[in-house]
CSV table of C-alpha atoms in Angstrom, one decimal:
chain,number,residue,atom,x,y,z
A,45,MET,CA,0.0,-0.1,-0.2
A,46,THR,CA,1.3,3.1,-1.1
A,47,CYS,CA,0.2,6.6,-0.1
A,48,SER,CA,0.0,10.4,-1.8
A,49,VAL,CA,1.3,12.7,-1.5
A,50,ASN,CA,1.0,16.8,-3.3
A,51,ILE,CA,3.7,18.8,-2.5
A,52,MET,CA,3.2,22.3,-3.5
A,53,PRO,CA,5.8,25.0,-4.9
A,54,LYS,CA,5.5,27.7,-2.3
A,55,ILE,CA,4.9,25.6,0.8
A,56,SER,CA,5.1,28.3,3.5
A,57,THR,CA,1.8,29.7,4.0
A,58,HIS,CA,3.8,33.1,6.0
A,59,ARG,CA,4.4,35.8,3.4
A,60,THR,CA,8.2,35.8,3.8
A,61,LYS,CA,10.6,38.5,1.6
A,62,GLY,CA,14.3,36.4,2.9
A,63,PRO,CA,16.4,34.2,1.0
A,64,HIS,CA,14.5,32.0,-1.7
A,65,VAL,CA,15.4,28.0,-0.9
A,66,VAL,CA,14.7,25.2,-3.1
A,67,THR,CA,14.6,22.1,-2.7
A,68,LEU,CA,15.3,19.2,-5.1
A,69,VAL,CA,12.3,16.3,-5.0
A,70,TYR,CA,12.8,13.1,-7.7
A,71,ASP,CA,12.6,9.8,-8.4
A,72,GLY,CA,13.2,7.6,-5.6
A,73,LEU,CA,13.1,10.5,-2.7
A,74,CYS,CA,14.6,10.3,0.8
A,75,THR,CA,12.2,11.6,2.8
A,76,PHE,CA,14.4,11.5,5.9
A,77,GLU,CA,16.5,14.8,4.4
A,78,PHE,CA,13.8,16.2,2.5
A,79,GLY,CA,11.6,16.8,5.7
A,80,ILE,CA,15.2,18.2,7.4
A,81,ALA,CA,14.8,20.5,5.3
A,82,TYR,CA,11.7,21.5,4.6
A,83,GLU,CA,11.8,21.4,9.0
A,84,VAL,CA,14.8,24.2,9.0
A,85,PHE,CA,13.6,26.2,5.9
A,86,GLY,CA,9.9,25.5,4.9
A,87,LEU,CA,8.1,25.3,8.1
A,88,ALA,CA,6.5,29.2,8.8
A,89,ARG,CA,8.3,30.6,11.7
A,90,PRO,CA,5.9,34.4,11.7
A,91,GLU,CA,8.2,35.0,14.6
A,92,MET,CA,11.1,35.1,12.9
A,93,GLY,CA,9.9,38.3,10.5
A,94,GLU,CA,9.2,39.1,7.1
A,95,GLY,CA,12.8,38.4,5.8
A,96,TRP,CA,12.6,34.5,6.9
A,97,TYR,CA,13.2,32.1,4.4
A,98,ARG,CA,11.5,31.6,0.9
A,99,PHE,CA,10.9,27.7,0.3
A,100,SER,CA,9.8,25.7,-2.7
A,101,VAL,CA,10.3,22.1,-4.1
A,102,ALA,CA,11.1,21.6,-7.4
A,103,GLY,CA,10.7,18.6,-9.5
A,104,VAL,CA,13.6,16.7,-11.1
A,105,GLU,CA,11.0,14.6,-13.1
A,106,GLN,CA,7.2,15.1,-14.0
A,107,GLY,CA,5.6,12.9,-10.7
A,108,PRO,CA,4.1,11.0,-9.9
A,109,LEU,CA,7.7,10.1,-8.1
A,110,ARG,CA,7.9,7.5,-5.6
A,111,ALA,CA,9.6,8.7,-2.6
A,112,ALA,CA,11.1,6.2,0.7
A,113,GLY,CA,8.6,4.3,2.9
A,114,GLY,CA,5.7,4.1,0.2
A,115,LEU,CA,4.8,7.4,-0.6
A,116,THR,CA,4.1,8.6,-3.8
A,117,VAL,CA,4.7,12.2,-4.2
A,118,SER,CA,3.5,15.0,-6.9
A,119,VAL,CA,5.4,18.2,-7.0
A,120,ASP,CA,3.8,20.8,-8.7
A,121,ALA,CA,7.2,22.5,-10.8
A,122,GLY,CA,10.1,21.3,-12.3
A,123,LEU,CA,13.7,23.0,-12.7
A,124,GLU,CA,12.4,26.2,-13.5
A,125,VAL,CA,12.6,27.4,-9.9
A,126,LEU,CA,16.0,26.5,-9.6
A,127,ALA,CA,16.9,30.0,-11.7
A,128,GLU,CA,15.3,31.9,-9.0
A,129,ALA,CA,17.0,30.3,-5.8
A,130,ASP,CA,19.0,31.4,-3.7
A,131,LEU,CA,19.8,28.0,-1.7
A,132,ILE,CA,19.4,24.7,-3.4
A,133,ILE,CA,19.1,21.6,-1.2
A,134,VAL,CA,19.6,17.7,-2.4
A,135,PRO,CA,18.1,16.0,0.1
A,136,GLY,CA,19.8,12.6,-1.2
A,137,TRP,CA,20.1,10.7,-4.3
A,138,ARG,CA,18.8,6.9,-5.3
A,139,GLY,CA,22.0,6.0,-5.3
A,140,ILE,CA,25.5,7.9,-4.9
A,141,GLY,CA,26.9,6.4,-8.2
A,142,GLY,CA,23.1,6.6,-9.6
A,143,PRO,CA,22.9,8.4,-13.6
A,144,VAL,CA,22.3,12.3,-12.3
A,145,PRO,CA,20.3,13.9,-16.0
A,146,ALA,CA,21.6,16.5,-17.8
A,147,PRO,CA,18.8,18.7,-17.7
A,148,LEU,CA,19.5,19.0,-13.6
A,149,ILE,CA,23.0,18.8,-13.8
A,150,GLU,CA,22.2,22.1,-16.4
A,151,ALA,CA,20.1,23.8,-13.9
A,152,MET,CA,22.5,23.1,-11.1
A,153,GLN,CA,25.6,24.8,-13.3
A,154,ALA,CA,23.3,28.2,-14.4
A,155,ALA,CA,21.8,28.6,-10.8
A,156,TYR,CA,25.5,27.8,-9.7
A,157,GLN,CA,27.4,30.7,-12.4
A,158,ARG,CA,24.9,33.0,-11.1
A,159,GLY,CA,25.2,33.0,-7.6
A,160,ALA,CA,23.4,30.3,-6.1
A,161,ARG,CA,24.8,28.6,-2.3
A,162,VAL,CA,24.0,24.6,-3.5
A,163,MET,CA,24.0,22.5,-0.7
A,164,SER,CA,23.9,18.3,-0.6
A,165,LEU,CA,22.8,16.2,1.9
A,166,CYS,CA,24.2,12.7,2.0
A,167,SER,CA,24.5,11.1,-0.9
A,168,GLY,CA,22.9,13.7,-2.7
A,169,VAL,CA,26.4,15.2,-3.1
A,170,ALA,CA,26.5,13.0,-5.7
A,171,VAL,CA,24.7,15.7,-8.0
A,172,LEU,CA,27.3,18.6,-6.8
A,173,ALA,CA,29.4,16.4,-7.6
A,174,ALA,CA,28.4,15.0,-10.9
A,175,ALA,CA,27.4,18.8,-12.0
A,176,GLY,CA,31.3,19.3,-11.8
A,177,LEU,CA,30.2,22.0,-8.9
A,178,LEU,CA,33.3,20.1,-6.4
A,179,SER,CA,36.3,20.5,-8.3
A,180,GLY,CA,39.0,21.8,-7.0
A,181,ARG,CA,36.6,22.3,-3.2
A,182,ARG,CA,36.3,20.0,-0.1
A,183,ALA,CA,33.6,18.3,0.4
A,184,THR,CA,31.8,14.9,2.3
A,185,THR,CA,29.3,12.7,2.3
A,186,HIS,CA,28.6,9.5,4.8
A,187,TRP,CA,32.0,7.9,5.9
A,188,ARG,CA,30.5,4.9,3.8
A,189,TYR,CA,30.3,6.4,0.4
A,190,VAL,CA,33.4,8.3,0.7
A,191,GLU,CA,35.8,5.9,-1.2
A,192,ALA,CA,32.9,5.3,-4.5
A,193,ILE,CA,32.2,9.3,-4.8
A,194,ALA,CA,36.4,10.2,-4.6
A,195,GLU,CA,37.5,7.4,-6.5
A,196,ALA,CA,34.6,8.9,-9.5
A,197,TYR,CA,35.4,12.6,-8.7
A,198,PRO,CA,39.6,12.4,-8.2
A,199,ASP,CA,39.4,16.4,-8.7
A,200,ALA,CA,37.1,16.9,-5.3
A,201,ALA,CA,38.3,16.3,-1.6
A,202,PHE,CA,36.5,14.3,-0.1
A,203,ASP,CA,36.4,14.1,3.6
A,204,ALA,CA,35.4,11.3,5.4
A,205,ASP,CA,36.0,12.7,9.0
A,206,VAL,CA,34.1,15.0,9.1
A,207,LEU,CA,30.0,15.8,10.1
A,208,TYR,CA,29.8,19.3,7.4
A,209,MET,CA,31.7,20.8,4.7
A,210,ASP,CA,31.1,24.4,3.9
A,211,GLU,CA,33.8,26.0,1.4
A,212,GLY,CA,31.4,29.0,0.3
A,213,ASN,CA,29.1,28.0,-1.9
A,214,THR,CA,29.4,25.0,-1.5
A,215,LEU,CA,27.9,23.3,1.7
A,216,THR,CA,27.8,19.6,1.8
A,217,ALA,CA,26.9,17.5,5.0
A,218,ALA,CA,27.6,13.8,5.9
A,219,GLY,CA,25.3,11.1,7.3
A,220,SER,CA,21.6,12.4,7.1
A,221,ALA,CA,21.5,13.7,10.2
A,222,ALA,CA,24.5,15.9,10.0
A,223,GLY,CA,22.4,17.2,7.6
A,224,ILE,CA,20.4,18.9,11.0
A,225,ASP,CA,24.0,20.4,11.8
A,226,LEU,CA,24.9,22.0,8.4
A,227,CYS,CA,21.1,23.1,8.4
A,228,LEU,CA,21.3,24.7,11.1
A,229,HIS,CA,24.8,26.3,10.2
A,230,VAL,CA,23.3,28.1,7.3
A,231,VAL,CA,20.6,30.0,9.4
A,232,ARG,CA,23.4,30.9,12.2
A,233,GLY,CA,26.0,32.4,9.3
A,234,ASP,CA,22.3,34.1,7.4
A,235,PHE,CA,20.7,34.8,10.3
A,236,GLY,CA,22.7,34.7,14.3
A,237,ALA,CA,22.9,32.6,16.2
A,238,GLU,CA,19.8,33.3,18.6
A,239,ALA,CA,17.9,32.1,15.4
A,240,ALA,CA,19.8,29.5,14.7
A,241,ASN,CA,19.1,28.9,18.5
A,242,SER,CA,15.4,29.1,18.4
A,243,VAL,CA,15.2,26.9,15.8
A,244,ALA,CA,17.4,24.0,17.8
A,245,ARG,CA,15.0,24.7,20.5
A,246,ARG,CA,11.8,24.0,17.8
A,247,LEU,CA,14.1,20.5,16.5
A,248,VAL,CA,14.6,19.5,20.2
A,249,VAL,CA,18.6,19.3,18.6
A,250,PRO,CA,21.8,20.5,20.1
A,251,PRO,CA,22.0,24.2,18.7
A,252,HIS,CA,25.6,24.2,17.8
A,253,ARG,CA,28.2,21.2,16.4
A,254,GLU,CA,31.3,21.9,14.7
A,255,GLY,CA,31.5,20.7,11.5
A,256,GLY,CA,35.1,19.6,11.6
A,257,GLN,CA,33.7,17.0,14.5
A,258,ALA,CA,34.0,13.6,13.9
A,259,GLN,CA,31.2,11.4,12.3
A,260,PHE,CA,31.6,8.4,14.8
A,261,ILE,CA,34.0,7.7,17.7
A,262,ALA,CA,34.5,4.2,19.4
A,263,SER,CA,32.7,5.0,22.8
A,264,PRO,CA,29.7,7.7,22.1
A,265,VAL,CA,27.4,6.5,25.0
A,266,PRO,CA,29.0,5.5,28.1
A,267,GLN,CA,27.2,2.9,30.1
A,268,GLU,CA,24.7,4.1,32.4
A,269,ARG,CA,26.3,3.9,35.5
A,270,GLU,CA,28.8,6.3,34.1
A,271,GLY,CA,26.5,8.4,32.7
A,272,LEU,CA,25.2,8.6,36.3
A,273,ARG,CA,28.2,9.9,38.2
A,274,LEU,CA,29.3,12.1,35.2
A,275,GLY,CA,26.7,13.6,33.9
A,276,PRO,CA,26.2,16.3,36.5
A,277,LEU,CA,30.1,16.6,36.7
A,278,ILE,CA,30.5,17.9,32.7
A,279,GLU,CA,27.8,20.0,33.4
A,280,TRP,CA,29.2,21.3,37.0
A,281,MET,CA,32.2,22.4,34.1
A,282,ARG,CA,30.2,23.3,31.6
A,283,GLY,CA,28.6,26.2,33.8
A,284,ARG,CA,32.2,27.3,35.9
A,285,LEU,CA,34.6,27.5,31.9
A,286,SER,CA,36.0,30.8,33.0
A,287,GLU,CA,37.2,29.0,36.2
A,288,GLU,CA,40.3,26.7,36.1
A,289,GLN,CA,40.1,22.7,36.5
A,290,PRO,CA,42.3,21.5,37.5
A,291,ILE,CA,42.1,17.4,36.9
A,292,ARG,CA,42.9,16.9,41.0
A,293,MET,CA,40.3,18.2,41.7
A,294,LEU,CA,37.6,17.3,38.9
A,295,ALA,CA,38.7,13.4,40.3
A,296,GLU,CA,38.0,14.8,43.4
A,297,ARG,CA,34.5,15.6,42.3
A,298,ALA,CA,33.7,12.5,40.6
A,299,GLY,CA,35.2,10.6,43.3
A,300,MET,CA,37.8,8.7,41.7
A,301,SER,CA,41.4,8.7,41.2
A,302,MET,CA,43.3,10.7,38.7
A,303,ARG,CA,43.6,7.4,36.7
A,304,THR,CA,40.4,6.2,37.1
A,305,PHE,CA,38.8,9.4,36.1
A,306,GLN,CA,40.2,11.0,32.7
A,307,ARG,CA,40.5,7.2,31.6
A,308,ARG,CA,36.8,7.0,32.2
A,309,PHE,CA,36.1,10.6,31.3
A,310,GLU,CA,37.3,10.0,27.3
A,311,ALA,CA,35.4,6.8,27.3
A,312,ALA,CA,32.2,9.0,28.0
A,313,THR,CA,33.2,12.2,26.0
A,314,GLY,CA,35.8,10.5,23.0
A,315,ASP,CA,38.2,13.5,24.5
A,316,SER,CA,40.4,14.1,27.4
A,317,VAL,CA,39.8,16.9,29.9
A,318,GLY,CA,41.5,19.6,28.2
A,319,GLU,CA,40.3,18.9,24.6
A,320,TRP,CA,36.9,18.8,26.0
A,321,LEU,CA,37.5,22.5,27.9
A,322,VAL,CA,39.8,24.1,24.9
A,323,LYS,CA,36.6,22.5,22.5
A,324,GLU,CA,33.6,23.8,24.9
A,325,ARG,CA,35.7,27.2,25.5
A,326,VAL,CA,35.8,27.9,22.4
A,327,ARG,CA,32.5,27.0,21.7
A,328,LEU,CA,31.3,29.2,24.7
A,329,ALA,CA,33.5,32.0,23.1
A,330,ARG,CA,32.2,31.4,19.6
A,331,GLU,CA,28.1,32.7,21.2
A,332,LEU,CA,29.5,35.9,22.8
A,333,LEU,CA,31.2,36.9,19.7
A,334,GLU,CA,28.1,36.2,17.9
A,335,LYS,CA,26.3,38.5,20.1
A,336,ARG,CA,25.2,42.1,19.3
A,337,VAL,CA,26.7,42.8,23.0
A,338,SER,CA,30.0,45.5,23.4
A,339,SER,CA,32.6,42.9,25.2
A,340,SER,CA,36.0,43.5,24.6
A,341,LEU,CA,37.8,40.3,23.5
A,342,ASP,CA,40.2,41.2,26.5
A,343,ASP,CA,36.4,40.4,28.6
A,344,ILE,CA,35.5,37.2,25.9
A,345,ALA,CA,38.7,35.7,26.9
A,346,ILE,CA,38.4,35.8,30.6
A,347,ALA,CA,34.7,35.1,30.9
A,348,CYS,CA,35.7,31.2,28.5
A,349,GLY,CA,38.4,30.5,30.4
A,350,PHE,CA,41.5,31.3,28.2
A,351,GLY,CA,42.5,33.9,30.7
A,352,THR,CA,44.1,36.3,27.7
A,353,GLN,CA,43.9,37.4,24.2
A,354,ALA,CA,46.8,36.4,22.7
A,355,THR,CA,45.6,32.3,24.4
A,356,LEU,CA,41.8,32.9,22.8
A,357,ARG,CA,43.4,34.1,19.7
A,358,HIS,CA,45.8,30.8,19.6
A,359,HIS,CA,42.5,28.4,20.2
A,360,PHE,CA,40.5,30.4,18.1
A,361,ARG,CA,42.3,30.0,14.8
A,362,LYS,CA,43.7,26.1,15.5
A,363,ARG,CA,39.8,25.3,15.7
A,364,LEU,CA,38.5,27.5,13.4
A,365,GLY,CA,41.3,29.0,10.5
A,366,THR,CA,40.3,32.5,11.6
A,367,SER,CA,40.6,35.2,14.2
A,368,PRO,CA,38.1,35.7,17.1
A,369,ALA,CA,38.0,40.1,15.6
A,370,ALA,CA,37.6,38.1,11.9
A,371,TYR,CA,35.2,36.2,13.2
A,372,ARG,CA,32.9,38.1,15.0
A,373,LYS,CA,33.2,40.8,12.1
A,374,THR,CA,31.3,38.1,10.1
A,375,PHE,CA,28.0,38.6,12.4
A,376,GLY,CA,28.8,42.5,11.5
A,377,GLN,CA,29.4,43.2,14.8
Protein backbone atom coordinates (compact mmCIF):
# COMPACT_ATOMS: atom_id res chain seq x y z
CA MET A 1 0.00 0.00 0.00
CA THR A 2 1.32 3.45 -0.89
CA CYS A 3 0.38 6.91 0.28
CA SER A 4 0.15 9.82 -2.16
CA VAL A 5 1.47 13.21 -1.09
CA ASN A 6 1.10 16.44 -3.05
CA ILE A 7 3.94 18.88 -2.48
CA MET A 8 3.18 22.42 -3.58
CA PRO A 9 6.03 24.57 -4.92
CA LYS A 10 5.61 27.09 -2.09
CA ILE A 11 5.05 25.00 1.01
CA SER A 12 5.37 27.84 3.52
CA THR A 13 2.14 29.87 3.66
CA HIS A 14 3.70 32.60 5.78
CA ARG A 15 4.64 35.52 3.53
CA THR A 16 8.37 36.15 3.72
CA LYS A 17 10.92 38.04 1.67
CA GLY A 18 14.16 36.34 2.66
CA PRO A 19 16.54 33.99 0.79
CA HIS A 20 14.73 31.62 -1.54
CA VAL A 21 15.46 27.99 -0.67
CA VAL A 22 14.58 25.40 -3.31
CA THR A 23 14.74 21.70 -2.44
CA LEU A 24 14.84 19.02 -5.11
CA VAL A 25 12.28 16.21 -5.25
CA TYR A 26 13.10 13.20 -7.41
CA ASP A 27 12.00 9.64 -8.09
CA GLY A 28 13.35 7.63 -5.17
CA LEU A 29 13.26 10.65 -2.83
CA CYS A 30 15.00 10.29 0.54
CA THR A 31 12.15 11.43 2.75
CA PHE A 32 14.17 11.96 5.93
CA GLU A 33 16.62 14.32 4.25
CA PHE A 34 13.76 16.16 2.55
CA GLY A 35 12.04 16.46 5.93
CA ILE A 36 15.16 18.06 7.42
CA ALA A 37 15.25 20.72 4.71
CA TYR A 38 11.56 21.47 5.09
CA GLU A 39 11.66 21.51 8.89
CA VAL A 40 14.46 24.09 9.00
CA PHE A 41 13.66 26.26 5.98
CA GLY A 42 10.04 25.56 5.09
CA LEU A 43 8.07 25.83 8.32
CA ALA A 44 6.33 29.13 8.98
CA ARG A 45 8.24 31.04 11.65
CA PRO A 46 6.42 34.36 12.05
CA GLU A 47 8.60 35.17 15.06
CA MET A 48 11.53 35.54 12.62
CA GLY A 49 9.85 38.35 10.69
CA GLU A 50 9.42 38.97 6.97
CA GLY A 51 13.11 38.43 6.22
CA TRP A 52 12.90 34.70 6.90
CA TYR A 53 13.41 32.10 4.16
CA ARG A 54 11.03 31.46 1.31
CA PHE A 55 10.71 27.77 0.48
CA SER A 56 9.90 25.93 -2.74
CA VAL A 57 10.33 22.47 -4.18
CA ALA A 58 11.40 21.51 -7.68
CA GLY A 59 10.61 18.17 -9.31
CA VAL A 60 13.56 16.66 -11.16
CA GLU A 61 11.16 14.55 -13.21
CA GLN A 62 7.44 14.74 -13.89
CA GLY A 63 5.33 13.01 -11.25
CA PRO A 64 4.04 11.05 -9.62
CA LEU A 65 7.39 10.28 -7.98
CA ARG A 66 8.19 7.48 -5.58
CA ALA A 67 9.61 8.28 -2.16
CA ALA A 68 11.11 6.16 0.60
CA GLY A 69 8.56 4.73 2.99
CA GLY A 70 5.98 3.78 0.39
CA LEU A 71 5.00 7.37 -0.44
CA THR A 72 4.11 8.72 -3.85
CA VAL A 73 4.84 12.41 -4.32
CA SER A 74 3.27 14.85 -6.76
CA VAL A 75 5.10 18.15 -7.37
CA ASP A 76 3.62 21.12 -9.21
CA ALA A 77 6.89 22.80 -10.27
CA GLY A 78 9.94 21.65 -12.18
CA LEU A 79 13.57 22.63 -12.59
CA GLU A 80 12.61 26.12 -13.79
CA VAL A 81 12.28 27.09 -10.12
CA LEU A 82 16.06 26.75 -9.72
CA ALA A 83 16.47 29.94 -11.75
CA GLU A 84 14.98 31.84 -8.80
CA ALA A 85 16.87 30.05 -6.01
CA ASP A 86 19.34 31.57 -3.58
CA LEU A 87 20.04 28.17 -2.01
CA ILE A 88 19.45 24.79 -3.66
CA ILE A 89 19.28 21.68 -1.46
CA VAL A 90 19.77 18.15 -2.77
CA PRO A 91 18.23 15.92 -0.05
CA GLY A 92 20.02 12.66 -0.79
CA TRP A 93 20.08 10.86 -4.12
CA ARG A 94 18.91 7.52 -5.42
CA GLY A 95 22.43 6.07 -5.30
CA ILE A 96 25.91 7.47 -4.80
CA GLY A 97 26.78 6.23 -8.28
CA GLY A 98 23.34 6.77 -9.79
CA PRO A 99 23.17 8.75 -13.03
CA VAL A 100 22.21 12.42 -12.80
CA PRO A 101 19.92 13.69 -15.59
CA ALA A 102 21.48 16.21 -17.96
CA PRO A 103 18.69 18.80 -17.47
CA LEU A 104 19.34 18.76 -13.71
CA ILE A 105 23.08 19.18 -14.24
CA GLU A 106 22.49 22.13 -16.56
CA ALA A 107 20.03 23.79 -14.16
CA MET A 108 22.40 23.34 -11.21
CA GLN A 109 25.32 24.76 -13.16
CA ALA A 110 23.32 27.77 -14.34
CA ALA A 111 22.11 28.54 -10.82
CA TYR A 112 25.60 28.18 -9.38
CA GLN A 113 27.14 30.42 -12.03
CA ARG A 114 24.74 33.23 -11.20
CA GLY A 115 25.67 32.99 -7.50
CA ALA A 116 23.25 30.54 -5.89
CA ARG A 117 24.55 28.36 -3.07
CA VAL A 118 24.23 24.60 -3.55
CA MET A 119 23.96 22.17 -0.66
CA SER A 120 23.83 18.39 -0.43
CA LEU A 121 22.64 16.16 2.39
CA CYS A 122 24.23 12.71 2.60
CA SER A 123 24.25 11.02 -0.85
CA GLY A 124 22.99 14.21 -2.50
CA VAL A 125 26.67 15.04 -2.95
CA ALA A 126 26.52 12.85 -6.07
CA VAL A 127 24.49 15.54 -7.85
CA LEU A 128 26.93 18.32 -6.97
CA ALA A 129 29.86 16.19 -8.09
CA ALA A 130 28.20 15.19 -11.37
CA ALA A 131 27.54 18.86 -12.12
CA GLY A 132 31.24 19.64 -11.64
CA LEU A 133 30.51 21.96 -8.73
CA LEU A 134 32.99 20.28 -6.38
CA SER A 135 36.02 20.41 -8.63
CA GLY A 136 38.98 21.73 -6.66
CA ARG A 137 36.90 21.94 -3.49
CA ARG A 138 36.61 20.05 -0.23
CA ALA A 139 33.44 18.06 0.42
CA THR A 140 32.02 15.31 2.56
CA THR A 141 29.29 12.70 2.56
CA HIS A 142 28.41 9.64 4.62
CA TRP A 143 31.59 7.73 5.46
CA ARG A 144 30.24 4.66 3.64
CA TYR A 145 30.19 6.57 0.34
CA VAL A 146 33.44 8.50 0.46
CA GLU A 147 35.67 5.89 -1.15
CA ALA A 148 33.34 5.30 -4.09
CA ILE A 149 32.67 8.95 -4.89
CA ALA A 150 36.31 9.96 -4.40
CA GLU A 151 37.28 7.36 -6.98
CA ALA A 152 34.65 8.63 -9.43
CA TYR A 153 35.53 12.32 -8.90
CA PRO A 154 39.25 12.59 -8.07
CA ASP A 155 39.22 16.35 -8.73
CA ALA A 156 37.41 16.94 -5.41
CA ALA A 157 38.85 16.42 -1.92
CA PHE A 158 36.44 14.24 0.06
CA ASP A 159 36.78 13.94 3.84
CA ALA A 160 35.10 11.08 5.71
CA ASP A 161 35.94 12.45 9.14
CA VAL A 162 33.72 15.55 9.38
CA LEU A 163 30.02 16.26 9.87
CA TYR A 164 29.77 18.93 7.20
CA MET A 165 31.85 21.17 4.98
CA ASP A 166 31.23 24.82 4.10
CA GLU A 167 33.18 25.98 1.06
CA GLY A 168 31.22 29.17 0.51
CA ASN A 169 28.81 28.48 -2.33
CA THR A 170 29.10 24.70 -1.95
CA LEU A 171 28.01 23.03 1.28
CA THR A 172 27.97 19.29 1.94
CA ALA A 173 26.77 17.20 4.90
CA ALA A 174 27.78 13.70 5.94
CA GLY A 175 25.17 11.21 7.15
CA SER A 176 21.49 12.06 7.24
CA ALA A 177 21.37 13.59 10.73
CA ALA A 178 24.45 15.70 9.96
CA GLY A 179 22.15 17.50 7.55
CA ILE A 180 20.47 19.05 10.59
CA ASP A 181 23.83 20.40 11.74
CA LEU A 182 24.56 21.88 8.32
CA CYS A 183 21.12 23.47 7.99
CA LEU A 184 21.51 25.08 11.43
CA HIS A 185 24.98 26.24 10.38
CA VAL A 186 23.42 27.99 7.37
CA VAL A 187 20.77 29.64 9.56
CA ARG A 188 23.50 30.76 11.97
CA GLY A 189 25.44 32.35 9.13
CA ASP A 190 22.39 34.00 7.56
CA PHE A 191 20.50 35.18 10.66
CA GLY A 192 22.82 34.78 13.65
CA ALA A 193 23.17 32.49 16.64
CA GLU A 194 19.88 33.43 18.30
CA ALA A 195 17.87 32.43 15.23
CA ALA A 196 19.75 29.14 14.90
CA ASN A 197 19.25 28.43 18.60
CA SER A 198 15.53 29.12 18.27
CA VAL A 199 15.20 26.65 15.38
CA ALA A 200 17.26 24.09 17.30
CA ARG A 201 15.00 24.40 20.33
CA ARG A 202 11.96 23.59 18.20
CA LEU A 203 13.81 20.61 16.77
CA VAL A 204 14.96 19.59 20.27
CA VAL A 205 18.56 19.16 19.09
CA PRO A 206 21.89 20.69 20.15
CA PRO A 207 22.12 24.21 18.69
CA HIS A 208 25.61 23.72 17.34
CA ARG A 209 28.05 20.97 16.51
CA GLU A 210 31.35 21.78 14.83
CA GLY A 211 31.50 20.86 11.15
CA GLY A 212 34.91 19.33 11.79
CA GLN A 213 33.57 16.99 14.46
CA ALA A 214 34.13 13.31 13.69
CA GLN A 215 31.22 11.43 12.14
CA PHE A 216 31.50 8.86 14.91
CA ILE A 217 33.64 8.06 17.93
CA ALA A 218 34.58 4.67 19.32
CA SER A 219 32.53 5.03 22.51
CA PRO A 220 29.79 7.59 21.82
CA VAL A 221 27.50 6.50 24.67
CA PRO A 222 28.86 5.96 28.18
CA GLN A 223 27.70 3.08 30.31
CA GLU A 224 24.65 4.04 32.33
CA ARG A 225 26.53 3.95 35.64
CA GLU A 226 29.28 6.24 34.35
CA GLY A 227 26.73 8.56 32.75
CA LEU A 228 25.02 8.99 36.10
CA ARG A 229 28.31 9.77 37.83
CA LEU A 230 29.88 12.01 35.19
CA GLY A 231 26.78 13.71 33.76
CA PRO A 232 26.25 16.11 36.69
CA LEU A 233 29.99 16.83 36.84
CA ILE A 234 30.13 17.65 33.12
CA GLU A 235 27.26 20.10 33.54
CA TRP A 236 29.05 21.60 36.54
CA MET A 237 32.20 22.00 34.41
CA ARG A 238 30.24 23.56 31.56
CA GLY A 239 28.78 26.15 33.93
CA ARG A 240 32.22 27.20 35.21
CA LEU A 241 34.31 27.50 32.07
CA SER A 242 35.75 30.80 33.27
CA GLU A 243 37.36 29.04 36.23
CA GLU A 244 40.43 26.85 36.44
CA GLN A 245 39.47 23.17 36.51
CA PRO A 246 42.47 21.09 37.58
CA ILE A 247 42.10 17.37 37.01
CA ARG A 248 42.82 16.57 40.63
CA MET A 249 39.87 18.68 41.78
CA LEU A 250 37.56 17.19 39.12
CA ALA A 251 38.57 13.66 40.07
CA GLU A 252 37.81 14.38 43.72
CA ARG A 253 34.35 15.70 42.81
CA ALA A 254 33.74 12.52 40.80
CA GLY A 255 34.96 10.35 43.67
CA MET A 256 37.65 8.72 41.54
CA SER A 257 41.40 8.55 41.37
CA MET A 258 42.95 10.90 38.80
CA ARG A 259 43.91 8.01 36.54
CA THR A 260 40.46 6.40 36.68
CA PHE A 261 38.72 9.72 36.18
CA GLN A 262 40.73 10.61 33.07
CA ARG A 263 40.14 7.17 31.55
CA ARG A 264 36.40 7.18 32.20
CA PHE A 265 35.95 10.82 31.16
CA GLU A 266 37.54 10.10 27.78
CA ALA A 267 35.48 6.93 27.36
CA ALA A 268 32.30 8.91 28.07
CA THR A 269 33.00 12.01 25.96
CA GLY A 270 35.49 10.90 23.32
CA ASP A 271 37.95 13.60 24.46
CA SER A 272 40.54 14.06 27.15
CA VAL A 273 39.60 16.50 29.92
CA GLY A 274 41.86 19.20 28.49
CA GLU A 275 40.59 18.77 24.93
CA TRP A 276 36.97 18.82 26.09
CA LEU A 277 37.54 22.04 28.04
CA VAL A 278 39.18 23.78 25.06
CA LYS A 279 36.30 22.78 22.76
CA GLU A 280 33.71 24.02 25.25
CA ARG A 281 35.58 27.29 25.76
CA VAL A 282 35.83 27.88 22.02
CA ARG A 283 32.10 27.16 21.72
CA LEU A 284 31.32 29.69 24.43
CA ALA A 285 33.62 32.25 22.81
CA ARG A 286 31.77 31.84 19.52
CA GLU A 287 28.42 32.40 21.20
CA LEU A 288 29.68 35.57 22.87
CA LEU A 289 31.24 36.88 19.65
CA GLU A 290 28.01 36.28 17.74
CA LYS A 291 25.87 38.25 20.17
CA ARG A 292 25.31 41.96 19.70
CA VAL A 293 27.25 42.99 22.79
CA SER A 294 30.17 45.35 23.23
CA SER A 295 32.38 43.07 25.31
CA SER A 296 36.06 43.42 24.53
CA LEU A 297 38.09 40.44 23.35
CA ASP A 298 39.98 40.56 26.65
CA ASP A 299 36.68 40.26 28.58
CA ILE A 300 35.53 37.40 26.37
CA ALA A 301 38.84 35.59 26.85
CA ILE A 302 38.42 35.83 30.62
CA ALA A 303 34.75 34.80 30.52
CA CYS A 304 35.63 31.68 28.52
CA GLY A 305 38.52 30.62 30.74
CA PHE A 306 41.32 31.38 28.27
CA GLY A 307 42.62 34.18 30.48
CA THR A 308 44.23 36.31 27.78
CA GLN A 309 43.30 37.50 24.33
CA ALA A 310 46.47 35.86 22.96
CA THR A 311 45.41 32.44 24.25
CA LEU A 312 41.88 32.93 22.91
CA ARG A 313 43.29 33.90 19.51
CA HIS A 314 45.61 30.88 19.46
CA HIS A 315 42.88 28.32 20.11
CA PHE A 316 40.35 30.09 17.88
CA ARG A 317 42.70 30.14 14.92
CA LYS A 318 43.81 26.55 15.52
CA ARG A 319 40.22 25.28 15.68
CA LEU A 320 38.44 27.52 13.20
CA GLY A 321 41.14 28.91 10.93
CA THR A 322 40.23 32.52 11.68
CA SER A 323 40.73 35.13 14.39
CA PRO A 324 38.13 36.14 17.01
CA ALA A 325 38.01 39.66 15.56
CA ALA A 326 37.40 38.41 12.02
CA TYR A 327 34.77 35.97 13.27
CA ARG A 328 32.94 38.76 15.07
CA LYS A 329 32.89 40.86 11.88
CA THR A 330 31.07 38.09 9.99
CA PHE A 331 28.13 38.71 12.34
CA GLY A 332 28.17 42.45 11.80
CA GLN A 333 29.71 43.27 15.15
